[in-house]
Coordinates of C-alpha atoms in Angstrom, one line a residue:
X201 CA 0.0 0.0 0.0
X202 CA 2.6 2.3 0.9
X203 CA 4.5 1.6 -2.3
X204 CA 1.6 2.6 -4.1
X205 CA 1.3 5.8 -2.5
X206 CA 5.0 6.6 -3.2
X207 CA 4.2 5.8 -6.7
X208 CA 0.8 7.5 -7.0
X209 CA 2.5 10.6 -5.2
X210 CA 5.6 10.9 -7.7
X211 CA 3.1 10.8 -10.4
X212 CA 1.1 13.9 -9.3
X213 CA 4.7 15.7 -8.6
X214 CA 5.4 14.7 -12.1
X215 CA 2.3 16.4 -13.3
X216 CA 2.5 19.7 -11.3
X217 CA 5.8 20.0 -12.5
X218 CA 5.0 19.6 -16.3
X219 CA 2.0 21.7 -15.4
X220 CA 4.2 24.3 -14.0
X221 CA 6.2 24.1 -16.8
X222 CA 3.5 24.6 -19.4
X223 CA 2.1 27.6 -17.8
X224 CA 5.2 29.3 -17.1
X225 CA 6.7 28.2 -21.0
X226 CA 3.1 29.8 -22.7
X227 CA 3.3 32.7 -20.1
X228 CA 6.5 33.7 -20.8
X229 CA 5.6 33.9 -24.5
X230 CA 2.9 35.7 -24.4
X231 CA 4.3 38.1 -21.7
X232 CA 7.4 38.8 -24.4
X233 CA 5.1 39.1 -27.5
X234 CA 2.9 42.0 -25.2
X235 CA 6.2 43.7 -24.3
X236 CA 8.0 43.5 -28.1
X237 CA 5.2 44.6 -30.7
X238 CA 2.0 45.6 -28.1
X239 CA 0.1 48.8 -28.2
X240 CA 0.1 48.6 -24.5
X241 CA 3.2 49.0 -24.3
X242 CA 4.5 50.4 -27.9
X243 CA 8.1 50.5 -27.1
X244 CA 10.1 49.6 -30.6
X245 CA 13.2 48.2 -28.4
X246 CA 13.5 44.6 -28.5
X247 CA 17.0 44.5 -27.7
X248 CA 16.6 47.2 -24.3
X249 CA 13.5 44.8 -23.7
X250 CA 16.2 41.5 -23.5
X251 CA 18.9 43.7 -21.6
X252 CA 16.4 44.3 -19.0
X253 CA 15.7 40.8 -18.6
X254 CA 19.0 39.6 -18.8
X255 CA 19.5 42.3 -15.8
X256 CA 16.5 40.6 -13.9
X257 CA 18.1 37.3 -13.6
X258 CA 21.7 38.4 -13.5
X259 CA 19.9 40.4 -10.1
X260 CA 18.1 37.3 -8.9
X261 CA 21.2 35.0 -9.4
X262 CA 23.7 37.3 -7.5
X263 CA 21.0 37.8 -3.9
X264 CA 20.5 33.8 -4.3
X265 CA 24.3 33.5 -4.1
X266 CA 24.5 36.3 -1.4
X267 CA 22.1 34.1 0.4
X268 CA 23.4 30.9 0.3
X269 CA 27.3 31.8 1.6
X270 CA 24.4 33.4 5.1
X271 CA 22.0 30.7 5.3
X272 CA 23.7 27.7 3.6
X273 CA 21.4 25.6 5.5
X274 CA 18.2 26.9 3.9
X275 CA 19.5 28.0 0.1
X276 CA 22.3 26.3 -2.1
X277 CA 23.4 28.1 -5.1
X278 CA 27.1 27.2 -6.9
X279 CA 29.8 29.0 -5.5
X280 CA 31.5 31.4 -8.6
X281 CA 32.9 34.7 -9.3
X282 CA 31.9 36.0 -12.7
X283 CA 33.7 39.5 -12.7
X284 CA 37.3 37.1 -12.4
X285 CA 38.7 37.5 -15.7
X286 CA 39.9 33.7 -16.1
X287 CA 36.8 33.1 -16.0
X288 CA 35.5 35.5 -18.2
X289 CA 37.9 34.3 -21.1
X290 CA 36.8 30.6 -20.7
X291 CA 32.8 31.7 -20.6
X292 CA 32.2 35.1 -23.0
X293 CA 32.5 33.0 -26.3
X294 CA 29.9 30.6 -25.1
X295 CA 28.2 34.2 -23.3
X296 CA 28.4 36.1 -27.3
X297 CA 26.3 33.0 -28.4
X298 CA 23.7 33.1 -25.7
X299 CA 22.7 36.8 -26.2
X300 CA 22.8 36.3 -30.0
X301 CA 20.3 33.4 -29.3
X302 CA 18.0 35.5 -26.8
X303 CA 17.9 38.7 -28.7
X304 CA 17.5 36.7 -32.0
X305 CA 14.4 34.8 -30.4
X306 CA 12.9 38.0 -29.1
X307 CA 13.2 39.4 -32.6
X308 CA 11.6 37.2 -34.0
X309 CA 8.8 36.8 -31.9
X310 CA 8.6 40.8 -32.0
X311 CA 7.6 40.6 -35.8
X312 CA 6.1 36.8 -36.2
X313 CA 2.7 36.0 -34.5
X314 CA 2.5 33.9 -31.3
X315 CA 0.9 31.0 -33.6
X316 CA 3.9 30.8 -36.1
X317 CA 6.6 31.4 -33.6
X318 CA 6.8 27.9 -32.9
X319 CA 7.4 26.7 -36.9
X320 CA 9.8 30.2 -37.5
X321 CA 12.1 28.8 -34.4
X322 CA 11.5 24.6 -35.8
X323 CA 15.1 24.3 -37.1
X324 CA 16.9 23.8 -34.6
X325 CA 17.0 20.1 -34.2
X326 CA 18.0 20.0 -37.9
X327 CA 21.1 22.5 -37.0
X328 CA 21.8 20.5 -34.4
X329 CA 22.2 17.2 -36.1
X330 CA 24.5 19.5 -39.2
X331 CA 26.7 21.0 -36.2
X332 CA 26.9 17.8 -34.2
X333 CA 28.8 16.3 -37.3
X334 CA 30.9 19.5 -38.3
X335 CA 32.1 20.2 -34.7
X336 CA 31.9 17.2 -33.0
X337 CA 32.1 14.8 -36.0
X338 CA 29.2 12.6 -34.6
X339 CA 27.1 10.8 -37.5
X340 CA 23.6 10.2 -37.0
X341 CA 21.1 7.8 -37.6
X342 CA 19.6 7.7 -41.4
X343 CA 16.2 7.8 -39.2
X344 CA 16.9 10.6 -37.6
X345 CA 18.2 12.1 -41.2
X346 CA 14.4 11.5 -42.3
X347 CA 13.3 13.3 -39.3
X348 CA 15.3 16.5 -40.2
X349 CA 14.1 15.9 -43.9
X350 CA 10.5 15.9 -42.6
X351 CA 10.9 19.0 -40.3
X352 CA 12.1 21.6 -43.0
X353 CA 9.6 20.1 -45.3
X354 CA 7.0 21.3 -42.5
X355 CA 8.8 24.6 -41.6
X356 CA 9.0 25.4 -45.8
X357 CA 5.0 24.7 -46.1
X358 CA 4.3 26.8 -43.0
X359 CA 6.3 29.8 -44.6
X360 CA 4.6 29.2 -47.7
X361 CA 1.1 29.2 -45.9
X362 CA 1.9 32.3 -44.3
X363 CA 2.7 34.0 -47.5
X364 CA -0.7 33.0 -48.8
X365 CA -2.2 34.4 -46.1
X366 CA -0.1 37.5 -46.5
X367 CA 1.2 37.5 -42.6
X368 CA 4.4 36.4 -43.6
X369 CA 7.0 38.3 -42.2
X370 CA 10.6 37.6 -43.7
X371 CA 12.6 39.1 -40.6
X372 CA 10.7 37.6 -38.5
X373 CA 11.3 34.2 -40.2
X374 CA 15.3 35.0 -40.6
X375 CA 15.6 35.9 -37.0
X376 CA 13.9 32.9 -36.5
X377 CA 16.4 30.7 -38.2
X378 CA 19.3 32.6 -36.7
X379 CA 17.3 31.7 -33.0
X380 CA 17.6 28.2 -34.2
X381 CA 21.0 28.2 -35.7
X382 CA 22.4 29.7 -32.6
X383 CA 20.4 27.4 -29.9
X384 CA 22.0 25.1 -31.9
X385 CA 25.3 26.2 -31.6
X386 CA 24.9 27.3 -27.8
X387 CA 23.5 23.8 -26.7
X388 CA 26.8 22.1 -28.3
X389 CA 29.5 24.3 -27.0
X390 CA 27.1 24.2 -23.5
X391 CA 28.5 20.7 -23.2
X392 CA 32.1 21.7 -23.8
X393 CA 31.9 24.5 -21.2
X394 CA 30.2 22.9 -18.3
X395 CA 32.9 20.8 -17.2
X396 CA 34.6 24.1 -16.0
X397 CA 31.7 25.0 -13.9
X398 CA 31.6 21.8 -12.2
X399 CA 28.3 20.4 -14.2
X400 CA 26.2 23.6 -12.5
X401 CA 23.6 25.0 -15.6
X402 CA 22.4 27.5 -12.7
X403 CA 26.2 29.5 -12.1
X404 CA 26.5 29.0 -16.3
X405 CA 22.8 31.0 -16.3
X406 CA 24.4 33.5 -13.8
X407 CA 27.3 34.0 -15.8
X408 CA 25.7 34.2 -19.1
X409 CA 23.7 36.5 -17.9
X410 CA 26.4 38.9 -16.3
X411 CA 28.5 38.9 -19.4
X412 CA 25.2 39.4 -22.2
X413 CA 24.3 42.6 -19.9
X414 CA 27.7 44.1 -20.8
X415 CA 27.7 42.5 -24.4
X416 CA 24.1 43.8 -25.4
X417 CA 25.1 47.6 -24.4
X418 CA 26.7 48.5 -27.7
X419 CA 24.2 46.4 -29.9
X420 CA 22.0 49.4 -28.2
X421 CA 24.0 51.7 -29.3
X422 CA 24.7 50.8 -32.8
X423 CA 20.6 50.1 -33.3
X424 CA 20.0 53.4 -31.5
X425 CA 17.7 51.9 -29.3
X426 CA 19.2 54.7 -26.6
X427 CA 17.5 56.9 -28.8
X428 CA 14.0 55.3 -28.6
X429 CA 14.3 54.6 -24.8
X430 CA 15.4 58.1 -24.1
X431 CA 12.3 59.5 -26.0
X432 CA 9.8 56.9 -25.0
X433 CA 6.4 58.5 -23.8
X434 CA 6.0 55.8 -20.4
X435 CA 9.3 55.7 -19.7
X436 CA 8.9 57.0 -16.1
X437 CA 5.1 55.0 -15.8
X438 CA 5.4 52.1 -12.9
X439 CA 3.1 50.2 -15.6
X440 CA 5.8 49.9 -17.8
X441 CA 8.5 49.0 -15.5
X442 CA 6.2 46.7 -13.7
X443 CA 5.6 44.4 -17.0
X444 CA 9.0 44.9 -18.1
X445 CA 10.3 43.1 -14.8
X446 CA 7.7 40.2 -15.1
X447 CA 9.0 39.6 -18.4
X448 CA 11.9 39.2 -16.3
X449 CA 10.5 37.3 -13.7
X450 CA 9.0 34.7 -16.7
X451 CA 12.7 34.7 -18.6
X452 CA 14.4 33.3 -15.5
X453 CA 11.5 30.8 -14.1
X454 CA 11.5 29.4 -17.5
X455 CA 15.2 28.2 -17.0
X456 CA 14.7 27.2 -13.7
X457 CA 11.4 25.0 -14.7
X458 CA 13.4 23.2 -17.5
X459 CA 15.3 22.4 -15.6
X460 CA 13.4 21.0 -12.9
X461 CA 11.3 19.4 -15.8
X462 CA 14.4 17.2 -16.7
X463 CA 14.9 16.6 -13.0
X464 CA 11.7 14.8 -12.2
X465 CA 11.2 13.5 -15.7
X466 CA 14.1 12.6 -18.2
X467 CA 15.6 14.8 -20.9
X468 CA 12.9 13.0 -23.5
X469 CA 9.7 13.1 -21.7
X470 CA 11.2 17.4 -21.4
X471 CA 11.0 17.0 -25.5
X472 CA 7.9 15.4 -25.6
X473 CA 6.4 18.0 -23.3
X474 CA 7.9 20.6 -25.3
X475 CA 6.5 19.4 -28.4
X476 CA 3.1 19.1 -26.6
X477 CA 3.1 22.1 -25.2
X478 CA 4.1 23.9 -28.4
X479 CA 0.7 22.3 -30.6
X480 CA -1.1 24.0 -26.9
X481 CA 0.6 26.8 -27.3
X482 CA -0.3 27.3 -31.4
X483 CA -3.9 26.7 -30.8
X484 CA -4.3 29.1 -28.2
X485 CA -2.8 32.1 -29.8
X486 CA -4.4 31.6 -32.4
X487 CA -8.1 31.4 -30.5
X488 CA -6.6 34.6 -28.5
X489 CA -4.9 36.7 -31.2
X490 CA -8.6 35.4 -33.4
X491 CA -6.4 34.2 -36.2
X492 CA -8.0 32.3 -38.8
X493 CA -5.4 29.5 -40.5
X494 CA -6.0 27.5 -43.9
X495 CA -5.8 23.4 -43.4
X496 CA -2.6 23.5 -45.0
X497 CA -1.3 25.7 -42.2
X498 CA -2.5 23.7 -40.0
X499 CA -0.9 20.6 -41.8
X500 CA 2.4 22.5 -41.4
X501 CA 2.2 22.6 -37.6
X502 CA 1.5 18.5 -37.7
X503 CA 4.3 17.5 -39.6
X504 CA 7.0 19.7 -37.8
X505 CA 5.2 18.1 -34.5
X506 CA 5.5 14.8 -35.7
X507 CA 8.7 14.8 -37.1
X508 CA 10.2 16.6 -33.7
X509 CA 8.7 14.3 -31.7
X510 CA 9.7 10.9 -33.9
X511 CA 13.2 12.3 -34.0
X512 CA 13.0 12.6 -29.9
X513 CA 12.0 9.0 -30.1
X514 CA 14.6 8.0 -32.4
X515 CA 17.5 9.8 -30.4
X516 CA 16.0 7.9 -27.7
X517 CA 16.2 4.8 -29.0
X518 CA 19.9 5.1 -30.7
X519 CA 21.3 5.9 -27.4
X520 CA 19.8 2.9 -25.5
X521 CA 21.2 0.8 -28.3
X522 CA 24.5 2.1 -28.1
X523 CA 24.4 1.8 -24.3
X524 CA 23.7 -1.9 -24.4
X525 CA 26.5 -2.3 -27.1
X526 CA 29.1 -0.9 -24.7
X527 CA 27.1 -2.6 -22.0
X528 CA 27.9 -6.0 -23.9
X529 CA 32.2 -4.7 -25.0
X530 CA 32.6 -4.5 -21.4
X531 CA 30.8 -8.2 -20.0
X532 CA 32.7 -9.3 -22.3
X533 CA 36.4 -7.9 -22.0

């Protein structure tokens, strides 16, 4: 009876936590998309928009690692020092391509609607399995090739539907490729770098995020962004600083809910829920933004789906063959 309960209770743990998740994931979207190209707000400054929130966490990260060197024995945070400058050599290349992904996703989401977003951003498993065999020179499995093959054929009809439509919004679409391209990149020199923080994604966040604060100042500057802050009409209205730091607030409880997702799950079920929550996410923009989408838009959306989510399985699957293999060398060396 009792094992039952244990099992019964890490299921509805499970479910709070990819509930969590989901709200906080569509939240966070929808919070950005109001802040980037709102007439609530109506501030043309995507990249002052990502600063900010980049300053948010960077301010969240350095009280929770104030607090854990006081109370040790309440709140545990990894012990680093982002303003030494070894560390700052080993960390800003990996830092240059995490604010080139953020500001690149909050472009495009800025001029793409909340619907499309998803199939704009849907490249990056296929950069991922390109870049896995330039840098790392890792092949992958033919069925995982088909995958990628089915993905851009998904992400090309969903351009082309938007076209038709006449919403399609080529910056929007190139930032989101660039997003895609440089998650990509980020997620494979993520591996190469964590060994020097001891394994710890929350002190890489906290560094990241110290570094992209000083890193985004003169891509202000050269986009004149200064400019438009300087002159912007609510600038000194607690509305506007009051959604601008719950954008904030969303951007660094979305990293820490991943994360926690992976914890009490496994790094597929996190792509599965992903993928799930990205067909929730579609549908509901497009019942709250009352955007009306031709079957063959639709179609789109279910073939990137489907092919993200087989190649998940796939991945899966390779990796649990190759661990028995080895499994099997070593029984019998």
């Amino acid at each position: 009876m009792s094992s039952d309960e244990s099992l019964l209770s890490k299921y509805i743990n499970i479910t709070i936590v990819v509930a969590v998740y989901w709200v906080t994931s569509i939240l966070t979207v929808f919070v950005n998309k109001t802040l980037l190209s709102s007439d609530t707000v109506n501030l043309d400054a995507p990249l002052f928009v990502t600063w900010f929130q980049c300053i948010v966490s960077a301010v969240i990260c350095t009280v929770l690692s104030g607090l854990s060197r006081w109370y040790p024995n309440y709140i545990t945070f990894p012990k680093g020092h982002p303003y030494n400058l070894e560390t700052a050599k080993k960390i800003l290349p990996l830092s240059i391509l995490f604010t080139a992904m953020i500001a690149s996703n909050n472009l495009c989401l800025k001029y793409v609607g909340v619907a499309f977003y998803y199939i704009g951003r849907s490249l990056t498993t296929v950069f991922n399995v390109l870049f896995t065999y330039a840098i790392l020179g890792q092949k992958t499995s033919t069925g995982c090739i088909v995958c990628c093959g089915v993905i851009i054929m998904g992400f090309w009809l969903g351009v082309d539907q938007e076209n038709v439509a006449g919403s399609l919004s080529i910056l929007g679409t190139f930032f989101g490729v660039v997003g895609s391209l440089t998650l990509s990149l980020y997620s494979i020199y993520t591996k190469r770098i964590l060994p020097f923080v001891n394994q710890e994604i929350w002190l890489l966040s906290y560094y990241n995020n110290i570094y992209s604060i000083v890193l985004f100042l003169p891509l202000m500057l050269i986009s004149g962004e200064h400019i438009v802050v300087y002159n912007y009409d609510k600038l000194y209205e607690p509305f506007f600083w009051l959604a601008i730091t719950i954008g904030g607030l969303c951007g660094f409880a979305i990293g820490y809910v991943t994360a926690l997702q992976i914890k009490v799950t496994s790094p597929l079920t996190h792509n599965i829920s992903g993928t799930a929550k990205a067909c929730a996410q579609t549908v509901l923009a497009s019942y709250w933004f009352h955007e009306h989408k031709s079957v063959l838009w639709w179609t789109s959306n279910v073939i990137v789906l489907g092919g993200s989510a087989a190649y998940a399985r796939i991945k899966q699957m390779d990796m649990e063959k190759v661990h028995t293999e080895h499994k099997y060398e070593q029984l019998k060396v």
